[in-house]
PDB file of C-alpha atoms in Angstrom:
ATOM      1  CA  TRP A   1      -0.145   0.115   0.032  1.00 94.00           C
ATOM      2  CA  ALA A   2       1.353   3.569  -0.975  1.00 95.00           C
ATOM      3  CA  SER A   3      -0.022   4.853   2.019  1.00 96.00           C
ATOM      4  CA  VAL A   4      -2.409   3.670   5.305  1.00 97.00           C
ATOM      5  CA  VAL A   5      -4.561   6.348   6.674  1.00 97.00           C
ATOM      6  CA  GLY A   6      -6.514   6.559  10.163  1.00 97.00           C
ATOM      7  CA  GLY A   7      -7.662   8.825  12.593  1.00 97.00           C
ATOM      8  CA  SER A   8      -9.114   7.996  15.766  1.00 97.00           C
ATOM      9  CA  MET A   9     -10.166   3.758  15.513  1.00 97.00           C
ATOM     10  CA  GLY A  10      -8.933   3.662  12.531  1.00 98.00           C
ATOM     11  CA  GLY A  11      -5.171   5.274  13.409  1.00 98.00           C
ATOM     12  CA  MET A  12      -5.245   2.114  15.363  1.00 98.00           C
ATOM     13  CA  GLN A  13      -5.966  -0.175  12.307  1.00 98.00           C
ATOM     14  CA  ALA A  14      -3.407   1.773  10.081  1.00 98.00           C
ATOM     15  CA  ILE A  15      -0.523   1.419  12.915  1.00 98.00           C
ATOM     16  CA  GLU A  16      -1.718  -1.881  13.193  1.00 97.00           C
ATOM     17  CA  TRP A  17      -1.184  -2.833   9.379  1.00 97.00           C
ATOM     18  CA  ALA A  18       1.894  -1.550   9.484  1.00 97.00           C
ATOM     19  CA  ALA A  19       3.149  -3.413  12.148  1.00 97.00           C
ATOM     20  CA  MET A  20       1.692  -6.881  10.824  1.00 97.00           C
ATOM     21  CA  TYR A  21       3.097  -6.469   7.224  1.00 97.00           C
ATOM     22  CA  PRO A  22       5.852  -4.053   7.134  1.00 96.00           C
ATOM     23  CA  GLU A  23       6.879  -4.766   3.836  1.00 95.00           C
ATOM     24  CA  ARG A  24       3.475  -3.783   2.635  1.00 95.00           C
ATOM     25  CA  VAL A  25       2.814  -0.301   3.983  1.00 96.00           C
ATOM     26  CA  ALA A  26       5.137   2.370   2.443  1.00 96.00           C
ATOM     27  CA  SER A  27       3.911   5.251   4.705  1.00 97.00           C
ATOM     28  CA  LEU A  28       1.818   6.122   7.640  1.00 97.00           C
ATOM     29  CA  PHE A  29      -0.943   9.082   8.054  1.00 98.00           C
ATOM     30  CA  LEU A  30      -2.148   8.395  11.987  1.00 98.00           C
ATOM     31  CA  ALA A  31      -4.336  11.302  13.486  1.00 98.00           C
ATOM     32  CA  SER A  32      -5.531  11.688  16.515  1.00 98.00           C
ATOM     33  CA  THR A  33      -4.805   7.991  17.717  1.00 98.00           C
ATOM     34  CA  THR A  34      -2.476   5.771  20.020  1.00 98.00           C
ATOM     35  CA  THR A  35      -0.556   2.979  20.646  1.00 97.00           C
ATOM     36  CA  GLU A  36      -2.845   1.565  23.456  1.00 97.00           C
ATOM     37  CA  ALA A  37      -6.146   3.139  24.799  1.00 96.00           C
ATOM     38  CA  SER A  38      -5.477   4.819  28.273  1.00 97.00           C
ATOM     39  CA  ALA A  39      -7.547   4.332  31.534  1.00 97.00           C
ATOM     40  CA  GLN A  40      -9.714   7.341  30.935  1.00 97.00           C
ATOM     41  CA  GLN A  41     -10.424   6.757  27.738  1.00 97.00           C
ATOM     42  CA  ILE A  42     -11.550   3.014  28.618  1.00 98.00           C
ATOM     43  CA  ALA A  43     -13.741   4.444  31.449  1.00 98.00           C
ATOM     44  CA  TRP A  44     -15.713   6.810  29.216  1.00 97.00           C
ATOM     45  CA  SER A  45     -16.020   3.753  26.995  1.00 97.00           C
ATOM     46  CA  HIS A  46     -17.380   1.742  30.114  1.00 98.00           C
ATOM     47  CA  ILE A  47     -19.827   4.169  30.917  1.00 98.00           C
ATOM     48  CA  GLY A  48     -21.243   4.215  27.381  1.00 98.00           C
ATOM     49  CA  ARG A  49     -21.504   0.236  27.320  1.00 98.00           C
ATOM     50  CA  MET A  50     -23.461   0.370  30.744  1.00 98.00           C
ATOM     51  CA  ALA A  51     -25.753   2.555  29.774  1.00 98.00           C
ATOM     52  CA  VAL A  52     -26.700   0.156  26.740  1.00 98.00           C
ATOM     53  CA  GLU A  53     -26.492  -2.553  28.617  1.00 98.00           C
ATOM     54  CA  ALA A  54     -28.643  -0.763  31.264  1.00 98.00           C
ATOM     55  CA  ASP A  55     -31.758  -0.237  28.907  1.00 98.00           C
ATOM     56  CA  PRO A  56     -34.135  -3.329  29.894  1.00 97.00           C
ATOM     57  CA  ARG A  57     -35.051  -3.612  25.761  1.00 97.00           C
ATOM     58  CA  PHE A  58     -31.237  -4.760  25.506  1.00 98.00           C
ATOM     59  CA  ARG A  59     -32.363  -8.032  26.633  1.00 97.00           C
ATOM     60  CA  GLY A  60     -28.827  -9.360  27.222  1.00 97.00           C
ATOM     61  CA  GLY A  61     -28.029  -8.740  23.395  1.00 97.00           C
ATOM     62  CA  ASP A  62     -30.895 -10.728  22.290  1.00 97.00           C
ATOM     63  CA  TYR A  63     -33.421  -7.982  20.697  1.00 97.00           C
ATOM     64  CA  TYR A  64     -33.337  -8.879  17.454  1.00 95.00           C
ATOM     65  CA  GLY A  65     -36.625 -10.769  17.315  1.00 93.00           C
ATOM     66  CA  SER A  66     -38.526  -7.349  19.034  1.00 92.00           C
ATOM     67  CA  GLU A  67     -41.344  -5.440  17.419  1.00 92.00           C
ATOM     68  CA  PRO A  68     -39.602  -2.178  15.702  1.00 88.00           C
ATOM     69  CA  GLY A  69     -38.858   0.314  18.088  1.00 88.00           C
ATOM     70  CA  ASP A  70     -38.420  -2.147  21.122  1.00 94.00           C
ATOM     71  CA  GLY A  71     -34.794  -2.486  20.993  1.00 95.00           C
ATOM     72  CA  PRO A  72     -32.393  -0.562  23.139  1.00 97.00           C
ATOM     73  CA  HIS A  73     -32.517   2.793  21.440  1.00 96.00           C
ATOM     74  CA  ARG A  74     -32.658   4.788  24.691  1.00 97.00           C
ATOM     75  CA  GLY A  75     -29.248   3.431  25.937  1.00 98.00           C
ATOM     76  CA  LEU A  76     -27.632   3.377  22.749  1.00 98.00           C
ATOM     77  CA  ALA A  77     -28.805   7.046  22.816  1.00 98.00           C
ATOM     78  CA  VAL A  78     -27.403   7.863  26.088  1.00 98.00           C
ATOM     79  CA  ALA A  79     -24.004   5.969  24.941  1.00 98.00           C
ATOM     80  CA  ARG A  80     -23.725   8.255  22.051  1.00 98.00           C
ATOM     81  CA  MET A  81     -24.364  11.185  24.310  1.00 98.00           C
ATOM     82  CA  ALA A  82     -21.434  10.763  26.558  1.00 97.00           C
ATOM     83  CA  ALA A  83     -19.208  10.006  23.618  1.00 97.00           C
ATOM     84  CA  MET A  84     -20.573  13.199  22.080  1.00 96.00           C
ATOM     85  CA  VAL A  85     -19.374  15.177  25.167  1.00 97.00           C
ATOM     86  CA  THR A  86     -16.102  13.707  24.603  1.00 97.00           C
ATOM     87  CA  TYR A  87     -15.402  14.068  21.278  1.00 97.00           C
ATOM     88  CA  ARG A  88     -15.826  18.063  21.283  1.00 96.00           C
ATOM     89  CA  SER A  89     -14.401  20.757  23.521  1.00 97.00           C
ATOM     90  CA  ASP A  90     -15.780  22.903  26.252  1.00 96.00           C
ATOM     91  CA  GLU A  91     -14.509  25.857  23.990  1.00 96.00           C
ATOM     92  CA  VAL A  92     -16.812  24.845  21.213  1.00 96.00           C
ATOM     93  CA  PHE A  93     -19.908  24.086  23.251  1.00 96.00           C
ATOM     94  CA  ALA A  94     -19.251  27.582  25.130  1.00 96.00           C
ATOM     95  CA  GLU A  95     -19.432  29.397  21.910  1.00 96.00           C
ATOM     96  CA  ARG A  96     -22.030  27.334  20.446  1.00 95.00           C
ATOM     97  CA  PHE A  97     -24.521  26.823  23.355  1.00 96.00           C
ATOM     98  CA  GLY A  98     -23.532  28.753  26.290  1.00 96.00           C
ATOM     99  CA  ARG A  99     -26.207  28.819  28.942  1.00 93.00           C
ATOM    100  CA  THR A 100     -28.763  29.388  25.894  1.00 93.00           C
ATOM    101  CA  VAL A 101     -32.476  27.806  27.124  1.00 92.00           C
ATOM    102  CA  LEU A 102     -34.551  26.003  24.289  1.00 86.00           C
ATOM    103  CA  ASN A 103     -37.743  28.007  25.301  1.00 81.00           C
ATOM    104  CA  GLN A 104     -38.405  29.497  28.566  1.00 80.00           C
ATOM    105  CA  PHE A 105     -36.286  28.868  31.589  1.00 81.00           C
ATOM    106  CA  ASP A 106     -37.692  26.131  33.668  1.00 78.00           C
ATOM    107  CA  PHE A 107     -36.855  25.129  37.278  1.00 84.00           C
ATOM    108  CA  SER A 108     -38.274  21.578  36.410  1.00 83.00           C
ATOM    109  CA  LEU A 109     -36.210  18.431  35.313  1.00 82.00           C
ATOM    110  CA  LYS A 110     -37.591  19.037  31.659  1.00 83.00           C
ATOM    111  CA  ARG A 111     -34.813  20.068  28.883  1.00 82.00           C
ATOM    112  CA  THR A 112     -33.916  23.267  29.433  1.00 88.00           C
ATOM    113  CA  PHE A 113     -30.745  24.179  27.909  1.00 93.00           C
ATOM    114  CA  ASP A 114     -29.845  24.407  24.226  1.00 94.00           C
ATOM    115  CA  ILE A 115     -27.114  21.897  24.784  1.00 96.00           C
ATOM    116  CA  GLU A 116     -29.386  19.145  25.746  1.00 95.00           C
ATOM    117  CA  GLY A 117     -31.401  19.132  22.890  1.00 94.00           C
ATOM    118  CA  TYR A 118     -28.722  19.077  21.232  1.00 95.00           C
ATOM    119  CA  LEU A 119     -27.360  15.662  22.618  1.00 97.00           C
ATOM    120  CA  ASP A 120     -30.671  14.187  22.634  1.00 96.00           C
ATOM    121  CA  TYR A 121     -30.895  14.783  19.314  1.00 96.00           C
ATOM    122  CA  HIS A 122     -27.645  13.165  17.914  1.00 96.00           C
ATOM    123  CA  GLY A 123     -28.346  10.593  20.618  1.00 97.00           C
ATOM    124  CA  MET A 124     -31.744   9.128  18.938  1.00 96.00           C
ATOM    125  CA  LYS A 125     -30.060   9.940  15.400  1.00 96.00           C
ATOM    126  CA  LEU A 126     -27.129   7.347  16.550  1.00 96.00           C
ATOM    127  CA  ALA A 127     -30.020   4.719  17.462  1.00 96.00           C
ATOM    128  CA  ARG A 128     -31.739   5.250  14.506  1.00 94.00           C
ATOM    129  CA  ARG A 129     -29.226   4.036  12.174  1.00 94.00           C
ATOM    130  CA  PHE A 130     -26.881   1.802  14.292  1.00 96.00           C
ATOM    131  CA  ASP A 131     -26.710  -1.459  15.922  1.00 97.00           C
ATOM    132  CA  ALA A 132     -26.611  -1.657  19.759  1.00 98.00           C
ATOM    133  CA  ASN A 133     -24.385  -4.835  19.620  1.00 98.00           C
ATOM    134  CA  SER A 134     -22.263  -3.330  17.088  1.00 98.00           C
ATOM    135  CA  TYR A 135     -21.454  -0.456  18.909  1.00 98.00           C
ATOM    136  CA  LEU A 136     -20.512  -2.246  21.973  1.00 98.00           C
ATOM    137  CA  ARG A 137     -18.221  -4.408  20.038  1.00 98.00           C
ATOM    138  CA  LEU A 138     -16.123  -1.800  18.284  1.00 97.00           C
ATOM    139  CA  ASN A 139     -16.017   0.094  21.248  1.00 97.00           C
ATOM    140  CA  ARG A 140     -14.591  -2.428  23.672  1.00 97.00           C
ATOM    141  CA  ALA A 141     -12.285  -3.184  20.145  1.00 97.00           C
ATOM    142  CA  MET A 142     -10.752   0.401  21.086  1.00 97.00           C
ATOM    143  CA  ASP A 143     -10.331  -0.549  24.676  1.00 97.00           C
ATOM    144  CA  LEU A 144      -8.647  -3.785  24.122  1.00 97.00           C
ATOM    145  CA  HIS A 145      -6.101  -1.791  21.281  1.00 97.00           C
ATOM    146  CA  ASP A 146      -2.602  -2.200  22.410  1.00 97.00           C
ATOM    147  CA  LEU A 147      -0.354  -2.442  19.932  1.00 98.00           C
ATOM    148  CA  GLY A 148       2.718  -3.964  22.108  1.00 97.00           C
ATOM    149  CA  ARG A 149       0.608  -6.905  22.875  1.00 96.00           C
ATOM    150  CA  GLY A 150       1.802 -10.266  21.638  1.00 96.00           C
ATOM    151  CA  ARG A 151       5.208  -8.334  20.324  1.00 97.00           C
ATOM    152  CA  GLY A 152       6.787  -8.088  23.405  1.00 97.00           C
ATOM    153  CA  SER A 153       6.522  -4.448  23.932  1.00 97.00           C
ATOM    154  CA  THR A 154       5.314  -1.318  22.421  1.00 97.00           C
ATOM    155  CA  GLU A 155       9.174  -0.577  21.785  1.00 97.00           C
ATOM    156  CA  ALA A 156       9.051  -4.157  19.764  1.00 97.00           C
ATOM    157  CA  ALA A 157       6.156  -3.728  17.979  1.00 98.00           C
ATOM    158  CA  LEU A 158       7.148  -0.042  16.298  1.00 97.00           C
ATOM    159  CA  ALA A 159      10.440  -1.370  15.556  1.00 97.00           C
ATOM    160  CA  ARG A 160       8.780  -3.337  12.905  1.00 97.00           C
ATOM    161  CA  ILE A 161       7.395  -0.691  11.404  1.00 97.00           C
ATOM    162  CA  ARG A 162       9.644   0.311   8.163  1.00 96.00           C
ATOM    163  CA  CYS A 163       8.158   3.252   6.645  1.00 96.00           C
ATOM    164  CA  PRO A 164       8.051   7.088   7.233  1.00 97.00           C
ATOM    165  CA  SER A 165       5.100   8.504   9.055  1.00 97.00           C
ATOM    166  CA  VAL A 166       3.048  11.605  10.005  1.00 98.00           C
ATOM    167  CA  VAL A 167       1.392  11.744  13.602  1.00 98.00           C
ATOM    168  CA  ALA A 168      -1.378  14.414  13.618  1.00 98.00           C
ATOM    169  CA  ALA A 169      -2.689  15.814  17.204  1.00 98.00           C
ATOM    170  CA  ILE A 170      -5.667  18.513  17.755  1.00 98.00           C
ATOM    171  CA  ARG A 171      -4.453  21.089  20.239  1.00 97.00           C
ATOM    172  CA  SER A 172      -8.042  20.577  21.905  1.00 98.00           C
ATOM    173  CA  ASP A 173      -8.386  17.100  21.976  1.00 98.00           C
ATOM    174  CA  GLY A 174      -9.307  15.639  25.440  1.00 96.00           C
ATOM    175  CA  LEU A 175     -10.428  12.244  24.651  1.00 97.00           C
ATOM    176  CA  TYR A 176      -6.994  11.296  22.748  1.00 98.00           C
ATOM    177  CA  PRO A 177      -4.703  14.382  24.204  1.00 97.00           C
ATOM    178  CA  PRO A 178      -1.838  15.506  22.120  1.00 98.00           C
ATOM    179  CA  HIS A 179       0.856  13.694  24.452  1.00 98.00           C
ATOM    180  CA  GLN A 180      -0.554  10.315  23.359  1.00 98.00           C
ATOM    181  CA  GLN A 181       0.195  11.430  19.546  1.00 98.00           C
ATOM    182  CA  ARG A 182       3.656  12.995  20.610  1.00 98.00           C
ATOM    183  CA  SER A 183       4.607   9.692  22.249  1.00 97.00           C
ATOM    184  CA  LEU A 184       3.972   7.831  19.275  1.00 98.00           C
ATOM    185  CA  HIS A 185       5.858   9.837  16.923  1.00 98.00           C
ATOM    186  CA  GLU A 186       8.720   9.956  19.787  1.00 98.00           C
ATOM    187  CA  GLY A 187       8.357   6.439  19.728  1.00 97.00           C
ATOM    188  CA  LEU A 188       8.709   6.105  15.771  1.00 98.00           C
ATOM    189  CA  LEU A 189      11.952   8.384  15.902  1.00 98.00           C
ATOM    190  CA  ALA A 190      13.342   5.963  18.842  1.00 97.00           C
ATOM    191  CA  SER A 191      13.061   2.897  16.012  1.00 95.00           C
ATOM    192  CA  GLY A 192      15.130   4.997  13.639  1.00 96.00           C
ATOM    193  CA  LEU A 193      12.070   5.738  11.519  1.00 96.00           C
ATOM    194  CA  ALA A 194      11.197   9.081   9.730  1.00 96.00           C
ATOM    195  CA  SER A 195       8.356  10.585  11.413  1.00 97.00           C
ATOM    196  CA  GLU A 196       6.976  14.008  11.296  1.00 97.00           C
ATOM    197  CA  PHE A 197       4.744  15.636  14.349  1.00 98.00           C
ATOM    198  CA  ILE A 198       2.164  17.995  13.348  1.00 97.00           C
ATOM    199  CA  GLU A 199      -0.314  19.779  15.904  1.00 98.00           C
ATOM    200  CA  VAL A 200      -3.325  21.029  14.550  1.00 97.00           C
ATOM    201  CA  ASP A 201      -4.732  24.284  15.898  1.00 97.00           C
ATOM    202  CA  SER A 202      -8.375  23.452  16.166  1.00 97.00           C
ATOM    203  CA  PRO A 203     -11.508  24.274  19.123  1.00 97.00           C
ATOM    204  CA  HIS A 204     -13.058  21.184  17.878  1.00 97.00           C
ATOM    205  CA  GLY A 205     -11.731  18.651  20.217  1.00 97.00           C
ATOM    206  CA  HIS A 206     -11.270  15.222  19.113  1.00 97.00           C
ATOM    207  CA  ASP A 207     -13.554  15.805  16.030  1.00 97.00           C
ATOM    208  CA  GLY A 208     -11.051  18.243  14.690  1.00 97.00           C
ATOM    209  CA  PHE A 209      -9.130  15.677  12.595  1.00 97.00           C
ATOM    210  CA  LEU A 210     -12.741  15.288  10.769  1.00 96.00           C
ATOM    211  CA  ILE A 211     -13.265  19.035  10.331  1.00 97.00           C
ATOM    212  CA  ASP A 212     -10.089  20.964  10.172  1.00 96.00           C
ATOM    213  CA  THR A 213      -8.711  18.857   7.034  1.00 96.00           C
ATOM    214  CA  GLU A 214      -7.705  21.738   5.460  1.00 97.00           C
ATOM    215  CA  GLN A 215      -4.525  22.024   8.235  1.00 96.00           C
ATOM    216  CA  LEU A 216      -4.214  18.261   7.666  1.00 97.00           C
ATOM    217  CA  ALA A 217      -4.067  18.172   3.977  1.00 97.00           C
ATOM    218  CA  PRO A 218      -0.546  19.399   3.086  1.00 97.00           C
ATOM    219  CA  ALA A 219       1.193  16.999   5.086  1.00 96.00           C
ATOM    220  CA  LEU A 220      -1.059  14.145   4.183  1.00 96.00           C
ATOM    221  CA  SER A 221      -0.528  14.910   0.650  1.00 96.00           C
ATOM    222  CA  GLU A 222       2.882  14.978   1.020  1.00 96.00           C
ATOM    223  CA  ILE A 223       3.412  11.666   2.994  1.00 96.00           C
ATOM    224  CA  VAL A 224       0.851   9.802   0.232  1.00 95.00           C
ATOM    225  CA  ASP A 225       3.336  11.170  -2.481  1.00 95.00           C
ATOM    226  CA  ARG A 226       6.485   9.772  -0.478  1.00 94.00           C
ATOM    227  CA  GLY A 227       4.861   6.316  -0.372  1.00 94.00           C
ATOM    228  CA  LEU A 228       3.813   6.158  -4.328  1.00 93.00           C
ATOM    229  CA  ASN A 229       6.870   7.057  -5.049  1.00 90.00           C
ATOM    230  CA  GLU A 230       8.779   4.343  -2.632  1.00 82.00           C
ATOM    231  CA  ASN A 231       6.106   2.184  -4.546  1.00 70.00           C
ATOM    232  CA  VAL A 232       7.763   2.790  -7.745  1.00 61.00           C
ATOM    233  CA  HIS A 233      11.011   2.610  -6.868  1.00 62.00           C
ATOM    234  CA  ASN A 234      10.745  -0.633  -5.131  1.00 66.00           C
ATOM    235  CA  ARG A 235       8.943  -1.862  -8.498  1.00 58.00           C
ATOM    236  CA  GLN A 236      11.877  -0.635 -10.348  1.00 57.00           C
ATOM    237  CA  GLU A 237      14.407  -2.474  -7.755  1.00 65.00           C
ATOM    238  CA  SER A 238      12.387  -6.066  -8.250  1.00 58.00           C
ATOM    239  CA  ARG A 239      12.633  -5.949 -12.107  1.00 58.00           C
TER     240      ARG A 239
END
C-alpha cells in the first residue's frame, strides 16, 4: 500500500497494519490516535456500554426478534450523548451553546438548555441507524487496542515498522490528547524511522481531525506522494 491512513480507531488499525505487514506499507498517516487505550478512554467507553446494557430492551443482546422500536434505543442514545461530550471541547460548547435555553427557563427536570436538545438529537440520530451490539463491540475493540500485545512491548512493535510516518494531534483533543500522539511520534523516531509530528490548531476537540481537514491536507498529500514514489522505486528495484 502506498499509504495507510487513519484517525482515532482508524489510526489504531493503520498502525496495526504497519506492524503486521511492514513490507507492504510504504507510508503512514496517523491522526488523533495512540498505541494503546488509556485508563480515561476505557472509563468513558465503559460508561457508554453500561448505558446500553442497562436498557431493559437490550435483553442481554438478544433483541433482534423484537417489534420495531422495541430495541435498546434509549441506552444507545445515552451512550452516544456521553461520547459526543468527549468528541468536542468546552471551548466549542461554550461558544455554540453557552447557557442558551430551548424555550423558556424552567426550574423543573424538563429539557431547558440548548445543549441538552443537541445531545438528545444526536443520541437518537445514532440509535435510528446503528446496531447496539455492533456499537458495544467496536467500542470494546478500542479499549483492548494495544500495539505491544503479543510483540514483547510497544517499542518492539514499533521497531517492526519500516515506513515514514506523519502523526497528527488536535490541540484541544481531550479524549485522545496530544501527548499520546507526541509519544507515538517519539517512539517511531526512537526506532530509527522518519516521522513528522503536526499539531492542528483546532477548537473542535477529538472531532478536529474530521473538521479542520485543510490543516491536515498538506502533510497528508506529502506522505502519500512519498509512499507512491517508494512503491515505484521498489517495483523498479525488483525488475
